[in-house]
Coordinates of C-alpha atoms in Angstrom, one line a residue:
M1 CA 6.6 32.4 -14.4
A2 CA 4.5 29.6 -13.0
P3 CA 5.3 28.6 -9.4
A4 CA 7.2 25.4 -8.9
L5 CA 5.0 22.4 -8.0
T6 CA 5.3 20.7 -4.7
E7 CA 4.5 17.0 -3.9
D8 CA 1.1 18.2 -2.6
D9 CA 0.5 20.0 -5.8
L10 CA 1.3 16.9 -7.9
T11 CA -0.9 14.8 -5.7
G12 CA -3.7 17.3 -6.1
I13 CA -3.4 17.2 -9.9
S14 CA -3.6 13.4 -9.8
S15 CA -6.7 13.5 -7.5
D16 CA -8.4 16.0 -9.9
A17 CA -7.6 13.7 -12.8
I18 CA -9.2 10.7 -11.0
A19 CA -12.3 12.7 -10.4
S20 CA -12.5 13.9 -14.0
D21 CA -14.1 12.3 -17.1
D22 CA -10.9 12.7 -19.0
P23 CA -7.5 12.4 -17.2
R24 CA -5.4 13.1 -20.3
P25 CA -5.0 16.8 -19.8
Y26 CA -3.8 16.1 -16.3
I27 CA -1.3 13.6 -17.5
D28 CA 0.0 16.2 -19.9
Q29 CA 0.2 18.7 -17.0
L30 CA 2.3 16.3 -14.9
V31 CA 4.6 15.5 -17.7
A32 CA 5.0 19.2 -18.6
A33 CA 6.0 20.0 -15.1
V34 CA 8.9 17.5 -15.5
D35 CA 9.9 18.5 -19.0
E36 CA 9.7 22.2 -18.2
D37 CA 11.6 21.9 -14.9
R38 CA 8.8 23.3 -12.9
L39 CA 9.2 21.1 -9.8
A40 CA 10.0 22.4 -6.3
E41 CA 12.5 19.6 -5.9
P42 CA 14.3 17.7 -8.7
D43 CA 13.6 14.3 -7.1
L44 CA 9.9 14.9 -7.6
A45 CA 10.3 14.0 -11.3
S46 CA 9.9 10.3 -10.6
Y47 CA 6.8 10.9 -8.5
A48 CA 5.2 13.1 -11.1
L49 CA 5.9 10.6 -13.9
G50 CA 4.7 7.7 -11.8
L51 CA 1.4 9.5 -11.1
A52 CA 1.0 10.1 -14.8
A53 CA 1.7 6.4 -15.5
D54 CA -1.0 5.4 -13.0
L55 CA -3.5 7.6 -14.8
A56 CA -2.5 6.1 -18.1
E57 CA -3.0 2.7 -16.7
G58 CA -6.5 3.7 -15.7
L59 CA -7.1 4.5 -19.4
H60 CA -5.9 1.1 -20.4
D61 CA -3.3 2.8 -22.5
G62 CA -0.4 0.4 -22.1
D63 CA 2.0 2.1 -24.4
L64 CA 1.6 5.5 -22.6
A65 CA 1.7 3.9 -19.1
L66 CA 4.8 1.9 -19.9
S67 CA 6.6 4.9 -21.5
L68 CA 5.9 7.1 -18.5
S69 CA 6.7 4.4 -16.0
A70 CA 10.1 3.8 -17.8
R71 CA 10.8 7.5 -17.4
S72 CA 9.9 7.4 -13.8
V73 CA 12.4 4.5 -13.3
S74 CA 15.1 6.6 -15.0
A75 CA 14.4 9.6 -12.8
A76 CA 14.5 7.5 -9.7
R77 CA 18.0 6.0 -10.3
G78 CA 20.1 6.3 -7.2
S79 CA 17.3 7.4 -5.0
S80 CA 15.6 5.6 -2.1
D81 CA 12.6 5.1 -4.3
E82 CA 14.5 3.3 -7.1
N83 CA 13.5 -0.2 -6.3
W84 CA 9.9 0.7 -5.6
T85 CA 9.7 2.4 -9.0
R86 CA 11.3 -0.6 -10.7
A87 CA 8.8 -3.0 -9.1
R88 CA 5.9 -0.8 -10.2
H89 CA 7.3 -0.8 -13.7
A90 CA 7.6 -4.5 -13.7
E91 CA 3.9 -4.7 -12.5
L92 CA 2.8 -2.7 -15.5
L93 CA 5.0 -4.7 -17.9
L94 CA 3.2 -7.9 -16.7
Q95 CA -0.2 -6.2 -16.8
F96 CA 0.2 -5.1 -20.4
G97 CA 1.5 -8.4 -21.8
R98 CA 5.2 -7.9 -21.7
E99 CA 5.7 -10.8 -19.3
D100 CA 9.3 -11.7 -20.1
E101 CA 10.5 -8.2 -19.5
G102 CA 8.4 -7.9 -16.3
M103 CA 9.6 -11.1 -14.8
R104 CA 13.2 -10.3 -15.8
E105 CA 12.9 -7.1 -13.8
L106 CA 11.4 -8.8 -10.8
H107 CA 14.1 -11.5 -10.8
A108 CA 16.6 -8.7 -10.7
L109 CA 14.8 -7.3 -7.7
R110 CA 14.3 -10.6 -5.9
P111 CA 17.7 -10.5 -4.0
Q112 CA 16.4 -7.4 -2.2
L113 CA 14.0 -9.6 -0.3
T114 CA 16.8 -10.5 2.1
R115 CA 18.4 -7.0 2.0
D116 CA 15.6 -4.5 2.2
E117 CA 12.8 -4.9 4.8
M118 CA 10.4 -3.1 2.4
A119 CA 11.1 -5.5 -0.5
S120 CA 8.6 -8.0 0.8
V121 CA 6.0 -5.4 -0.1
Y122 CA 7.1 -4.0 -3.4
V123 CA 8.4 -7.2 -5.0
T124 CA 5.4 -9.3 -4.0
E125 CA 2.9 -6.6 -4.8
A126 CA 3.8 -6.7 -8.5
L127 CA 3.3 -10.5 -8.4
L128 CA 0.0 -10.4 -6.5
E129 CA -1.4 -7.7 -8.8
N130 CA -0.8 -10.0 -11.7
D131 CA -2.3 -13.3 -10.3
R132 CA 1.0 -14.8 -9.3
A133 CA 0.3 -15.3 -5.6
E134 CA 1.7 -18.8 -5.6
L135 CA 5.0 -17.5 -7.0
A136 CA 5.0 -14.7 -4.4
E137 CA 4.6 -17.3 -1.7
E138 CA 7.4 -19.4 -3.1
W139 CA 9.8 -16.4 -3.2
L140 CA 8.8 -15.3 0.3
T141 CA 9.4 -18.8 1.7
A142 CA 12.8 -19.1 0.1
A143 CA 13.8 -15.6 1.3
L144 CA 12.6 -16.3 4.8
V145 CA 14.8 -19.4 5.0
T146 CA 17.8 -17.3 4.0
A147 CA 16.8 -14.5 6.4
V148 CA 16.7 -16.9 9.3
Q149 CA 20.2 -18.1 8.5
I150 CA 21.4 -14.5 8.2
V151 CA 20.0 -13.7 11.7
E152 CA 21.6 -16.8 13.2
R153 CA 25.0 -15.7 11.8
A154 CA 24.7 -12.0 12.6
E155 CA 26.8 -10.4 15.3
P156 CA 24.9 -8.4 18.0
G157 CA 24.4 -4.8 17.1
P158 CA 22.7 -2.8 14.2
P159 CA 23.3 -5.5 11.5
S160 CA 21.6 -8.1 13.7
D161 CA 18.7 -5.7 14.4
E162 CA 18.3 -5.0 10.7
A163 CA 18.4 -8.7 9.8
R164 CA 15.7 -9.4 12.4
E165 CA 13.5 -6.6 10.9
I166 CA 13.8 -8.1 7.5
E167 CA 13.1 -11.6 8.8
S168 CA 9.9 -10.3 10.6
A169 CA 8.8 -8.4 7.5
L170 CA 9.1 -11.5 5.4
A171 CA 7.4 -13.7 7.9
V172 CA 4.4 -11.4 8.2
R173 CA 4.0 -10.8 4.5
R174 CA 4.3 -14.6 3.8
F175 CA 1.7 -15.2 6.4
H176 CA -0.7 -12.8 4.7
V177 CA -0.1 -14.3 1.3
R178 CA -0.5 -17.9 2.5
R179 CA -3.7 -17.0 4.4
D180 CA -5.2 -15.4 1.2
L181 CA -4.2 -18.6 -0.7
G182 CA -6.0 -20.7 1.8
L183 CA -2.8 -22.7 2.7
P184 CA -2.6 -24.6 6.0
Y185 CA -0.7 -22.9 8.8
D186 CA 2.9 -23.9 9.3
E187 CA 5.3 -23.1 12.2
A188 CA 6.4 -19.9 10.5
D189 CA 2.8 -18.8 10.1
A190 CA 2.1 -19.3 13.8
V191 CA 5.0 -17.1 14.8
A192 CA 4.0 -14.4 12.2
E193 CA 0.4 -14.5 13.4
Q194 CA 1.6 -13.7 17.0
M195 CA 3.5 -10.8 15.6
D196 CA 0.3 -9.5 14.1
D197 CA -1.9 -10.4 17.2
N198 CA -2.0 -7.0 19.0
G199 CA -4.8 -4.7 19.8
P200 CA -6.0 -2.4 17.0
D201 CA -4.4 1.0 16.4
Y202 CA -7.7 2.0 14.8
I203 CA -11.2 0.7 14.5
Y204 CA -12.7 1.4 11.1
W205 CA -16.5 2.0 11.1
P206 CA -18.6 1.4 7.9
Q207 CA -20.8 4.3 7.1
T208 CA -24.0 3.2 8.7
A209 CA -22.3 2.3 12.0
F210 CA -20.2 5.4 11.9
D211 CA -23.3 7.6 11.6
R212 CA -25.1 5.8 14.5
L213 CA -22.0 6.1 16.7
L214 CA -21.6 9.8 16.2
Q215 CA -25.3 10.5 16.6
A216 CA -25.2 8.8 20.0
Q217 CA -21.7 10.0 21.0
P218 CA -20.9 13.3 19.3
D219 CA -17.7 13.7 21.2
A220 CA -16.3 10.7 19.4
A221 CA -15.8 13.0 16.3
E222 CA -12.6 14.3 17.8
E223 CA -11.1 10.9 17.6
L224 CA -12.9 9.4 14.7
G225 CA -13.4 12.4 12.4
A226 CA -16.4 14.6 12.0
T227 CA -17.6 12.9 8.9
W228 CA -17.3 9.4 7.3
D229 CA -15.1 11.0 4.6
E230 CA -12.7 12.3 7.3
H231 CA -12.8 9.0 9.1
R232 CA -11.7 7.1 6.0
A233 CA -9.1 9.7 5.1
M234 CA -7.5 9.6 8.5
I235 CA -7.0 5.9 8.3
E236 CA -5.9 5.8 4.7
R237 CA -3.4 8.7 5.3
D238 CA -1.8 7.0 8.3
L239 CA -1.5 3.7 6.4
Q240 CA 0.1 5.4 3.5
E241 CA 2.6 7.3 5.7
S242 CA 3.5 4.2 7.8
D243 CA 6.5 1.9 7.4
P244 CA 5.2 -0.8 5.0
T245 CA 6.7 -3.4 7.3
D246 CA 5.0 -2.0 10.5
L247 CA 1.5 -0.9 9.4
P248 CA -1.1 0.2 11.9
F249 CA -3.5 -2.6 12.9
V250 CA -6.9 -1.6 11.8
E251 CA -9.9 -3.6 13.0
V252 CA -13.3 -3.4 11.2
G253 CA -16.0 -2.5 13.7
T254 CA -18.7 -5.1 14.0
P255 CA -22.4 -4.8 15.0
D256 CA -21.7 -6.5 18.3
L257 CA -18.9 -3.9 19.1
L258 CA -21.2 -1.1 18.1
A259 CA -24.0 -2.4 20.3
A260 CA -21.6 -2.6 23.3
L261 CA -20.4 1.0 22.7
L262 CA -24.0 2.3 22.3
A263 CA -25.0 0.5 25.5
D264 CA -22.0 1.8 27.3
D265 CA -21.5 -1.7 28.7
E266 CA -18.0 -1.9 30.2
D267 CA -18.5 -5.6 30.9
A268 CA -19.4 -6.5 27.4
A269 CA -16.6 -8.4 25.5
P270 CA -17.6 -8.7 21.9
A271 CA -15.3 -10.8 19.7
P272 CA -12.7 -8.8 17.7
G273 CA -13.7 -7.7 14.3
P274 CA -11.7 -8.8 11.2
E275 CA -8.5 -7.1 10.4
L276 CA -8.7 -4.6 7.6
E277 CA -6.7 -5.9 4.6
W278 CA -4.6 -3.1 3.2
P279 CA -3.7 -2.1 0.6
P280 CA -6.1 -3.6 -1.9
G281 CA -5.1 -3.6 -5.6
R282 CA -5.5 -0.3 -7.3
N283 CA -8.3 -1.8 -9.5
D284 CA -9.9 -3.8 -6.7
P285 CA -12.9 -2.6 -4.7
C286 CA -11.9 0.0 -2.1
W287 CA -11.4 -1.3 1.5
C288 CA -14.0 1.1 2.8
G289 CA -16.8 -0.8 1.2
S290 CA -18.0 2.1 -1.0
G291 CA -18.1 -0.1 -4.1
A292 CA -15.7 2.2 -6.0
K293 CA -12.3 1.1 -7.1
Y294 CA -9.5 1.8 -4.6
K295 CA -7.6 4.1 -7.0
K296 CA -10.8 6.2 -7.4
C297 CA -11.8 6.2 -3.7
C298 CA -9.5 6.1 -0.6
L299 CA -6.2 6.0 -2.4
P300 CA -6.4 9.7 -3.5
R301 CA -8.4 10.5 -0.4
G302 CA -5.3 9.7 1.7
R303 CA -3.1 11.8 -0.4
A304 CA -5.3 14.9 -0.3

């Protein structure tokens, strides 16, 4: 009897599929693991089916992707992943032309914006991935107004703390969406920017800069990774494993910062580099600058 598949096994199958010329056999493998009850834990069924749906999306096979995604939603019922899975299904419905169904699902999830601190990510991601950034901004703005009122009415204690976390998540997400839309700052944006305005948790170095830095300072490999692949994987893995409302702040290293480090000049004060925008859309160029699509580059790298 074949051994039961763990989450790492399923992720490995997906990574192999992405690297292959034909992911269909891997889709069949993921689905068979569910149908034949060969999972280490029952709640991995939704994850396996979701991975299969992502692969079918890459094939532009809407019928297969939506069928698998619907099964993933059913398998996630009652779990902590249910709303994430529903939002992903809505995203696929919109992508493959079933707009009424997709928006109906997102409208059903919209109240979670003021109840679940992670909803600001999973609800708006489905909209942003389908060129509905203006609607995402509208929903976030309305939810933030409600969240502020909830905080004002909340009694001190855990409920108040949770309400403030939701308010902060909405404010920061709204700030990012409005910035990407090129909208002028308002008072809420100014507050949200201050929440974001901390020193970086990581500095991401593009490949040429990374190679120069490690050549000059080999000991930096212990902190940055021994290779550029390791460097990218470390950052992607930590981002994936972090609370979506409290992501690590990743700054992109600039030539000025590299020059200061190579000169070992403690008095140099180069301007901060830009913040790494994460996550990109699955079909967008990867954040690392490789030129490959995110879903074929650092997304699976962080799951390996």
